[in-house]
Amino acid sequence: MRVRARAPGKLVVLGEYAVLAGGPALVMAVDRYCIADLAASDDDVCHLSTIAGQTNERSFALGASSGAAIVDTVLEQRGMSSGTPWKGRLDSSALFVGARKLGLGSSAAALVAWAGAWSTYTRGEESADRRPSLAEVVAAHRRVQKG
């Protein structure tokens, strides 16, 4: 099975600091996306390609850390095992110019895209057949951002 999920970047129009203290903010989605792809591996290890300001290729044993904080956070929260080795691609290059972030929420978009793809890819293993809740994704994003 091949799975693709995407999440848009975001632009904080106003309230970027107020929201840190629980205040309101105005945010809009932009037409630039982070894309997550997942499929079964062609061999007996997992493979992950992350594309942002640069491309990183990783191979690792099923159940081991991928070395990508966003991916590992989702795997820890949603369940580490897909049952078989997988290959994934997490591409947030549309939210960058070269190696420079555009400030459009690339880490949040990457987290949401990967969580959606992983949830769909492993859906058969989840007893409730549920997607991650907003609270789960927010908690995961806070862990990745360390705050």
mmCIF file with all atom_site columns, C-alpha atoms in Angstrom:
data_model
loop_
_atom_site.group_PDB
_atom_site.id
_atom_site.type_symbol
_atom_site.label_atom_id
_atom_site.label_alt_id
_atom_site.label_comp_id
_atom_site.label_asym_id
_atom_site.label_entity_id
_atom_site.label_seq_id
_atom_site.pdbx_PDB_ins_code
_atom_site.Cartn_x
_atom_site.Cartn_y
_atom_site.Cartn_z
_atom_site.occupancy
_atom_site.B_iso_or_equiv
_atom_site.pdbx_formal_charge
_atom_site.auth_seq_id
_atom_site.auth_comp_id
_atom_site.auth_asym_id
_atom_site.auth_atom_id
_atom_site.pdbx_PDB_model_num
ATOM 1   C CA . MET A 1 1   ? 0.000   0.000  0.000  1.00 0.00 ? 1   MET A CA 1
ATOM 2   C CA . ARG A 1 2   ? 1.209   3.496  -0.873 1.00 0.00 ? 2   ARG A CA 1
ATOM 3   C CA . VAL A 1 3   ? 0.037   6.464  1.183  1.00 0.00 ? 3   VAL A CA 1
ATOM 4   C CA . ARG A 1 4   ? 0.384   10.195 0.568  1.00 0.00 ? 4   ARG A CA 1
ATOM 5   C CA . ALA A 1 5   ? -0.654  12.989 2.908  1.00 0.00 ? 5   ALA A CA 1
ATOM 6   C CA . ARG A 1 6   ? -0.025  16.691 2.663  1.00 0.00 ? 6   ARG A CA 1
ATOM 7   C CA . ALA A 1 7   ? -0.433  19.671 4.955  1.00 0.00 ? 7   ALA A CA 1
ATOM 8   C CA . PRO A 1 8   ? -0.288  23.358 4.069  1.00 0.00 ? 8   PRO A CA 1
ATOM 9   C CA . GLY A 1 9   ? 2.078   25.889 5.482  1.00 0.00 ? 9   GLY A CA 1
ATOM 10  C CA . LYS A 1 10  ? 0.588   28.680 7.534  1.00 0.00 ? 10  LYS A CA 1
ATOM 11  C CA . LEU A 1 11  ? 0.953   32.407 7.834  1.00 0.00 ? 11  LEU A CA 1
ATOM 12  C CA . VAL A 1 12  ? 0.304   34.077 11.182 1.00 0.00 ? 12  VAL A CA 1
ATOM 13  C CA . VAL A 1 13  ? -1.400  37.330 10.203 1.00 0.00 ? 13  VAL A CA 1
ATOM 14  C CA . LEU A 1 14  ? -1.577  38.751 13.729 1.00 0.00 ? 14  LEU A CA 1
ATOM 15  C CA . GLY A 1 15  ? -1.164  37.620 17.306 1.00 0.00 ? 15  GLY A CA 1
ATOM 16  C CA . GLU A 1 16  ? 2.024   35.573 16.877 1.00 0.00 ? 16  GLU A CA 1
ATOM 17  C CA . TYR A 1 17  ? 3.172   36.552 20.370 1.00 0.00 ? 17  TYR A CA 1
ATOM 18  C CA . ALA A 1 18  ? -0.262  36.850 22.004 1.00 0.00 ? 18  ALA A CA 1
ATOM 19  C CA . VAL A 1 19  ? -0.984  33.209 21.254 1.00 0.00 ? 19  VAL A CA 1
ATOM 20  C CA . LEU A 1 20  ? 2.019   32.190 23.381 1.00 0.00 ? 20  LEU A CA 1
ATOM 21  C CA . ALA A 1 21  ? 0.179   33.579 26.411 1.00 0.00 ? 21  ALA A CA 1
ATOM 22  C CA . GLY A 1 22  ? -3.144  31.977 25.462 1.00 0.00 ? 22  GLY A CA 1
ATOM 23  C CA . GLY A 1 23  ? -4.432  34.956 23.496 1.00 0.00 ? 23  GLY A CA 1
ATOM 24  C CA . PRO A 1 24  ? -6.061  34.936 20.061 1.00 0.00 ? 24  PRO A CA 1
ATOM 25  C CA . ALA A 1 25  ? -4.261  34.887 16.732 1.00 0.00 ? 25  ALA A CA 1
ATOM 26  C CA . LEU A 1 26  ? -5.309  35.054 13.113 1.00 0.00 ? 26  LEU A CA 1
ATOM 27  C CA . VAL A 1 27  ? -3.731  32.355 10.949 1.00 0.00 ? 27  VAL A CA 1
ATOM 28  C CA . MET A 1 28  ? -4.284  31.436 7.312  1.00 0.00 ? 28  MET A CA 1
ATOM 29  C CA . ALA A 1 29  ? -3.195  28.443 5.266  1.00 0.00 ? 29  ALA A CA 1
ATOM 30  C CA . VAL A 1 30  ? -0.927  29.088 2.294  1.00 0.00 ? 30  VAL A CA 1
ATOM 31  C CA . ASP A 1 31  ? -0.679  27.278 -1.017 1.00 0.00 ? 31  ASP A CA 1
ATOM 32  C CA . ARG A 1 32  ? 2.641   25.589 -0.197 1.00 0.00 ? 32  ARG A CA 1
ATOM 33  C CA . TYR A 1 33  ? 2.584   22.073 1.179  1.00 0.00 ? 33  TYR A CA 1
ATOM 34  C CA . CYS A 1 34  ? 4.629   19.533 3.054  1.00 0.00 ? 34  CYS A CA 1
ATOM 35  C CA . ILE A 1 35  ? 4.128   16.089 1.509  1.00 0.00 ? 35  ILE A CA 1
ATOM 36  C CA . ALA A 1 36  ? 4.590   12.749 3.278  1.00 0.00 ? 36  ALA A CA 1
ATOM 37  C CA . ASP A 1 37  ? 4.763   9.470  1.349  1.00 0.00 ? 37  ASP A CA 1
ATOM 38  C CA . LEU A 1 38  ? 4.873   5.965  2.850  1.00 0.00 ? 38  LEU A CA 1
ATOM 39  C CA . ALA A 1 39  ? 5.085   2.503  1.297  1.00 0.00 ? 39  ALA A CA 1
ATOM 40  C CA . ALA A 1 40  ? 6.452   -0.928 2.099  1.00 0.00 ? 40  ALA A CA 1
ATOM 41  C CA . SER A 1 41  ? 10.233  -1.187 1.949  1.00 0.00 ? 41  SER A CA 1
ATOM 42  C CA . ASP A 1 42  ? 11.847  -3.102 -0.884 1.00 0.00 ? 42  ASP A CA 1
ATOM 43  C CA . ASP A 1 43  ? 14.209  -4.819 1.587  1.00 0.00 ? 43  ASP A CA 1
ATOM 44  C CA . ASP A 1 44  ? 14.424  -5.693 5.287  1.00 0.00 ? 44  ASP A CA 1
ATOM 45  C CA . VAL A 1 45  ? 15.174  -2.197 6.663  1.00 0.00 ? 45  VAL A CA 1
ATOM 46  C CA . CYS A 1 46  ? 13.302  1.094  6.869  1.00 0.00 ? 46  CYS A CA 1
ATOM 47  C CA . HIS A 1 47  ? 14.334  4.031  4.693  1.00 0.00 ? 47  HIS A CA 1
ATOM 48  C CA . LEU A 1 48  ? 13.526  7.699  5.242  1.00 0.00 ? 48  LEU A CA 1
ATOM 49  C CA . SER A 1 49  ? 14.242  10.650 3.003  1.00 0.00 ? 49  SER A CA 1
ATOM 50  C CA . THR A 1 50  ? 13.676  14.106 4.495  1.00 0.00 ? 50  THR A CA 1
ATOM 51  C CA . ILE A 1 51  ? 13.783  17.098 2.191  1.00 0.00 ? 51  ILE A CA 1
ATOM 52  C CA . ALA A 1 52  ? 13.807  20.621 3.592  1.00 0.00 ? 52  ALA A CA 1
ATOM 53  C CA . GLY A 1 53  ? 16.743  23.004 3.322  1.00 0.00 ? 53  GLY A CA 1
ATOM 54  C CA . GLN A 1 54  ? 18.773  19.928 2.407  1.00 0.00 ? 54  GLN A CA 1
ATOM 55  C CA . THR A 1 55  ? 18.093  16.264 1.684  1.00 0.00 ? 55  THR A CA 1
ATOM 56  C CA . ASN A 1 56  ? 18.882  13.579 4.261  1.00 0.00 ? 56  ASN A CA 1
ATOM 57  C CA . GLU A 1 57  ? 18.692  9.860  3.521  1.00 0.00 ? 57  GLU A CA 1
ATOM 58  C CA . ARG A 1 58  ? 18.521  7.408  6.424  1.00 0.00 ? 58  ARG A CA 1
ATOM 59  C CA . SER A 1 59  ? 18.245  3.625  6.723  1.00 0.00 ? 59  SER A CA 1
ATOM 60  C CA . PHE A 1 60  ? 17.525  1.878  10.017 1.00 0.00 ? 60  PHE A CA 1
ATOM 61  C CA . ALA A 1 61  ? 16.047  -1.280 11.493 1.00 0.00 ? 61  ALA A CA 1
ATOM 62  C CA . LEU A 1 62  ? 12.303  -1.563 12.023 1.00 0.00 ? 62  LEU A CA 1
ATOM 63  C CA . GLY A 1 63  ? 11.549  -0.164 15.494 1.00 0.00 ? 63  GLY A CA 1
ATOM 64  C CA . ALA A 1 64  ? 14.791  1.845  15.703 1.00 0.00 ? 64  ALA A CA 1
ATOM 65  C CA . SER A 1 65  ? 15.008  5.625  15.777 1.00 0.00 ? 65  SER A CA 1
ATOM 66  C CA . SER A 1 66  ? 14.991  7.271  12.358 1.00 0.00 ? 66  SER A CA 1
ATOM 67  C CA . GLY A 1 67  ? 17.039  10.227 13.574 1.00 0.00 ? 67  GLY A CA 1
ATOM 68  C CA . ALA A 1 68  ? 14.335  12.668 12.422 1.00 0.00 ? 68  ALA A CA 1
ATOM 69  C CA . ALA A 1 69  ? 12.617  14.234 15.453 1.00 0.00 ? 69  ALA A CA 1
ATOM 70  C CA . ILE A 1 70  ? 9.247   14.759 13.760 1.00 0.00 ? 70  ILE A CA 1
ATOM 71  C CA . VAL A 1 71  ? 9.086   11.192 12.461 1.00 0.00 ? 71  VAL A CA 1
ATOM 72  C CA . ASP A 1 72  ? 10.275  9.663  15.737 1.00 0.00 ? 72  ASP A CA 1
ATOM 73  C CA . THR A 1 73  ? 7.774   11.707 17.779 1.00 0.00 ? 73  THR A CA 1
ATOM 74  C CA . VAL A 1 74  ? 4.870   10.452 15.660 1.00 0.00 ? 74  VAL A CA 1
ATOM 75  C CA . LEU A 1 75  ? 6.125   6.855  15.796 1.00 0.00 ? 75  LEU A CA 1
ATOM 76  C CA . GLU A 1 76  ? 6.448   7.026  19.587 1.00 0.00 ? 76  GLU A CA 1
ATOM 77  C CA . GLN A 1 77  ? 2.999   8.554  20.010 1.00 0.00 ? 77  GLN A CA 1
ATOM 78  C CA . ARG A 1 78  ? 1.096   6.567  17.394 1.00 0.00 ? 78  ARG A CA 1
ATOM 79  C CA . GLY A 1 79  ? 2.889   3.228  17.737 1.00 0.00 ? 79  GLY A CA 1
ATOM 80  C CA . MET A 1 80  ? 6.349   2.423  16.469 1.00 0.00 ? 80  MET A CA 1
ATOM 81  C CA . SER A 1 81  ? 5.671   -0.629 14.365 1.00 0.00 ? 81  SER A CA 1
ATOM 82  C CA . SER A 1 82  ? 4.020   -0.908 11.013 1.00 0.00 ? 82  SER A CA 1
ATOM 83  C CA . GLY A 1 83  ? 4.668   -4.644 11.267 1.00 0.00 ? 83  GLY A CA 1
ATOM 84  C CA . THR A 1 84  ? 7.020   -4.618 8.288  1.00 0.00 ? 84  THR A CA 1
ATOM 85  C CA . PRO A 1 85  ? 9.847   -2.341 7.142  1.00 0.00 ? 85  PRO A CA 1
ATOM 86  C CA . TRP A 1 86  ? 8.707   0.795  5.335  1.00 0.00 ? 86  TRP A CA 1
ATOM 87  C CA . LYS A 1 87  ? 10.125  3.549  3.179  1.00 0.00 ? 87  LYS A CA 1
ATOM 88  C CA . GLY A 1 88  ? 9.082   7.137  3.679  1.00 0.00 ? 88  GLY A CA 1
ATOM 89  C CA . ARG A 1 89  ? 9.652   10.547 2.202  1.00 0.00 ? 89  ARG A CA 1
ATOM 90  C CA . LEU A 1 90  ? 8.918   13.789 4.040  1.00 0.00 ? 90  LEU A CA 1
ATOM 91  C CA . ASP A 1 91  ? 9.260   16.765 1.701  1.00 0.00 ? 91  ASP A CA 1
ATOM 92  C CA . SER A 1 92  ? 8.853   20.271 3.079  1.00 0.00 ? 92  SER A CA 1
ATOM 93  C CA . SER A 1 93  ? 11.046  21.921 0.433  1.00 0.00 ? 93  SER A CA 1
ATOM 94  C CA . ALA A 1 94  ? 8.113   24.070 -0.769 1.00 0.00 ? 94  ALA A CA 1
ATOM 95  C CA . LEU A 1 95  ? 8.348   25.894 2.569  1.00 0.00 ? 95  LEU A CA 1
ATOM 96  C CA . PHE A 1 96  ? 12.022  26.783 2.006  1.00 0.00 ? 96  PHE A CA 1
ATOM 97  C CA . VAL A 1 97  ? 14.066  28.859 -0.423 1.00 0.00 ? 97  VAL A CA 1
ATOM 98  C CA . GLY A 1 98  ? 17.319  26.960 -0.680 1.00 0.00 ? 98  GLY A CA 1
ATOM 99  C CA . ALA A 1 99  ? 18.374  26.284 2.900  1.00 0.00 ? 99  ALA A CA 1
ATOM 100 C CA . ARG A 1 100 ? 16.360  29.215 4.293  1.00 0.00 ? 100 ARG A CA 1
ATOM 101 C CA . LYS A 1 101 ? 12.969  28.706 5.952  1.00 0.00 ? 101 LYS A CA 1
ATOM 102 C CA . LEU A 1 102 ? 10.207  30.985 4.711  1.00 0.00 ? 102 LEU A CA 1
ATOM 103 C CA . GLY A 1 103 ? 8.559   31.187 8.152  1.00 0.00 ? 103 GLY A CA 1
ATOM 104 C CA . LEU A 1 104 ? 5.441   29.344 7.001  1.00 0.00 ? 104 LEU A CA 1
ATOM 105 C CA . GLY A 1 105 ? 5.265   26.702 9.720  1.00 0.00 ? 105 GLY A CA 1
ATOM 106 C CA . SER A 1 106 ? 7.313   23.999 8.017  1.00 0.00 ? 106 SER A CA 1
ATOM 107 C CA . SER A 1 107 ? 7.740   21.902 11.162 1.00 0.00 ? 107 SER A CA 1
ATOM 108 C CA . ALA A 1 108 ? 4.016   21.999 11.975 1.00 0.00 ? 108 ALA A CA 1
ATOM 109 C CA . ALA A 1 109 ? 3.128   21.102 8.375  1.00 0.00 ? 109 ALA A CA 1
ATOM 110 C CA . ALA A 1 110 ? 5.670   18.266 8.377  1.00 0.00 ? 110 ALA A CA 1
ATOM 111 C CA . LEU A 1 111 ? 4.302   16.891 11.640 1.00 0.00 ? 111 LEU A CA 1
ATOM 112 C CA . VAL A 1 112 ? 0.682   16.983 10.447 1.00 0.00 ? 112 VAL A CA 1
ATOM 113 C CA . ALA A 1 113 ? 1.537   15.435 7.062  1.00 0.00 ? 113 ALA A CA 1
ATOM 114 C CA . TRP A 1 114 ? 3.604   12.635 8.635  1.00 0.00 ? 114 TRP A CA 1
ATOM 115 C CA . ALA A 1 115 ? 1.010   11.935 11.370 1.00 0.00 ? 115 ALA A CA 1
ATOM 116 C CA . GLY A 1 116 ? -1.727  11.684 8.744  1.00 0.00 ? 116 GLY A CA 1
ATOM 117 C CA . ALA A 1 117 ? 0.317   9.433  6.473  1.00 0.00 ? 117 ALA A CA 1
ATOM 118 C CA . TRP A 1 118 ? 1.458   7.185  9.338  1.00 0.00 ? 118 TRP A CA 1
ATOM 119 C CA . SER A 1 119 ? -2.061  6.883  10.733 1.00 0.00 ? 119 SER A CA 1
ATOM 120 C CA . THR A 1 120 ? -3.421  5.856  7.333  1.00 0.00 ? 120 THR A CA 1
ATOM 121 C CA . TYR A 1 121 ? -0.494  3.512  6.631  1.00 0.00 ? 121 TYR A CA 1
ATOM 122 C CA . THR A 1 122 ? -0.898  1.671  9.950  1.00 0.00 ? 122 THR A CA 1
ATOM 123 C CA . ARG A 1 123 ? -4.687  1.966  10.151 1.00 0.00 ? 123 ARG A CA 1
ATOM 124 C CA . GLY A 1 124 ? -5.234  -1.798 10.032 1.00 0.00 ? 124 GLY A CA 1
ATOM 125 C CA . GLU A 1 125 ? -3.312  -2.160 13.301 1.00 0.00 ? 125 GLU A CA 1
ATOM 126 C CA . GLU A 1 126 ? -5.331  0.443  15.207 1.00 0.00 ? 126 GLU A CA 1
ATOM 127 C CA . SER A 1 127 ? -8.243  -1.042 17.084 1.00 0.00 ? 127 SER A CA 1
ATOM 128 C CA . ALA A 1 128 ? -10.382 2.094  16.872 1.00 0.00 ? 128 ALA A CA 1
ATOM 129 C CA . ASP A 1 129 ? -9.365  2.916  13.282 1.00 0.00 ? 129 ASP A CA 1
ATOM 130 C CA . ARG A 1 130 ? -8.834  6.497  14.348 1.00 0.00 ? 130 ARG A CA 1
ATOM 131 C CA . ARG A 1 131 ? -6.768  9.363  13.078 1.00 0.00 ? 131 ARG A CA 1
ATOM 132 C CA . PRO A 1 132 ? -4.694  11.459 15.478 1.00 0.00 ? 132 PRO A CA 1
ATOM 133 C CA . SER A 1 133 ? -6.746  14.050 17.338 1.00 0.00 ? 133 SER A CA 1
ATOM 134 C CA . LEU A 1 134 ? -5.888  17.738 17.315 1.00 0.00 ? 134 LEU A CA 1
ATOM 135 C CA . ALA A 1 135 ? -4.758  17.453 20.942 1.00 0.00 ? 135 ALA A CA 1
ATOM 136 C CA . GLU A 1 136 ? -2.383  14.590 20.050 1.00 0.00 ? 136 GLU A CA 1
ATOM 137 C CA . VAL A 1 137 ? -0.853  16.506 17.147 1.00 0.00 ? 137 VAL A CA 1
ATOM 138 C CA . VAL A 1 138 ? -0.464  19.678 19.241 1.00 0.00 ? 138 VAL A CA 1
ATOM 139 C CA . ALA A 1 139 ? 1.208   17.672 22.026 1.00 0.00 ? 139 ALA A CA 1
ATOM 140 C CA . ALA A 1 140 ? 3.550   16.048 19.506 1.00 0.00 ? 140 ALA A CA 1
ATOM 141 C CA . HIS A 1 141 ? 4.429   19.431 17.998 1.00 0.00 ? 141 HIS A CA 1
ATOM 142 C CA . ARG A 1 142 ? 5.226   20.808 21.450 1.00 0.00 ? 142 ARG A CA 1
ATOM 143 C CA . ARG A 1 143 ? 7.562   17.855 22.080 1.00 0.00 ? 143 ARG A CA 1
ATOM 144 C CA . VAL A 1 144 ? 9.350   18.415 18.769 1.00 0.00 ? 144 VAL A CA 1
ATOM 145 C CA . GLN A 1 145 ? 9.647   22.169 19.444 1.00 0.00 ? 145 GLN A CA 1
ATOM 146 C CA . LYS A 1 146 ? 10.653  21.518 23.085 1.00 0.00 ? 146 LYS A CA 1
ATOM 147 C CA . GLY A 1 147 ? 8.021   23.837 24.488 1.00 0.00 ? 147 GLY A CA 1
#
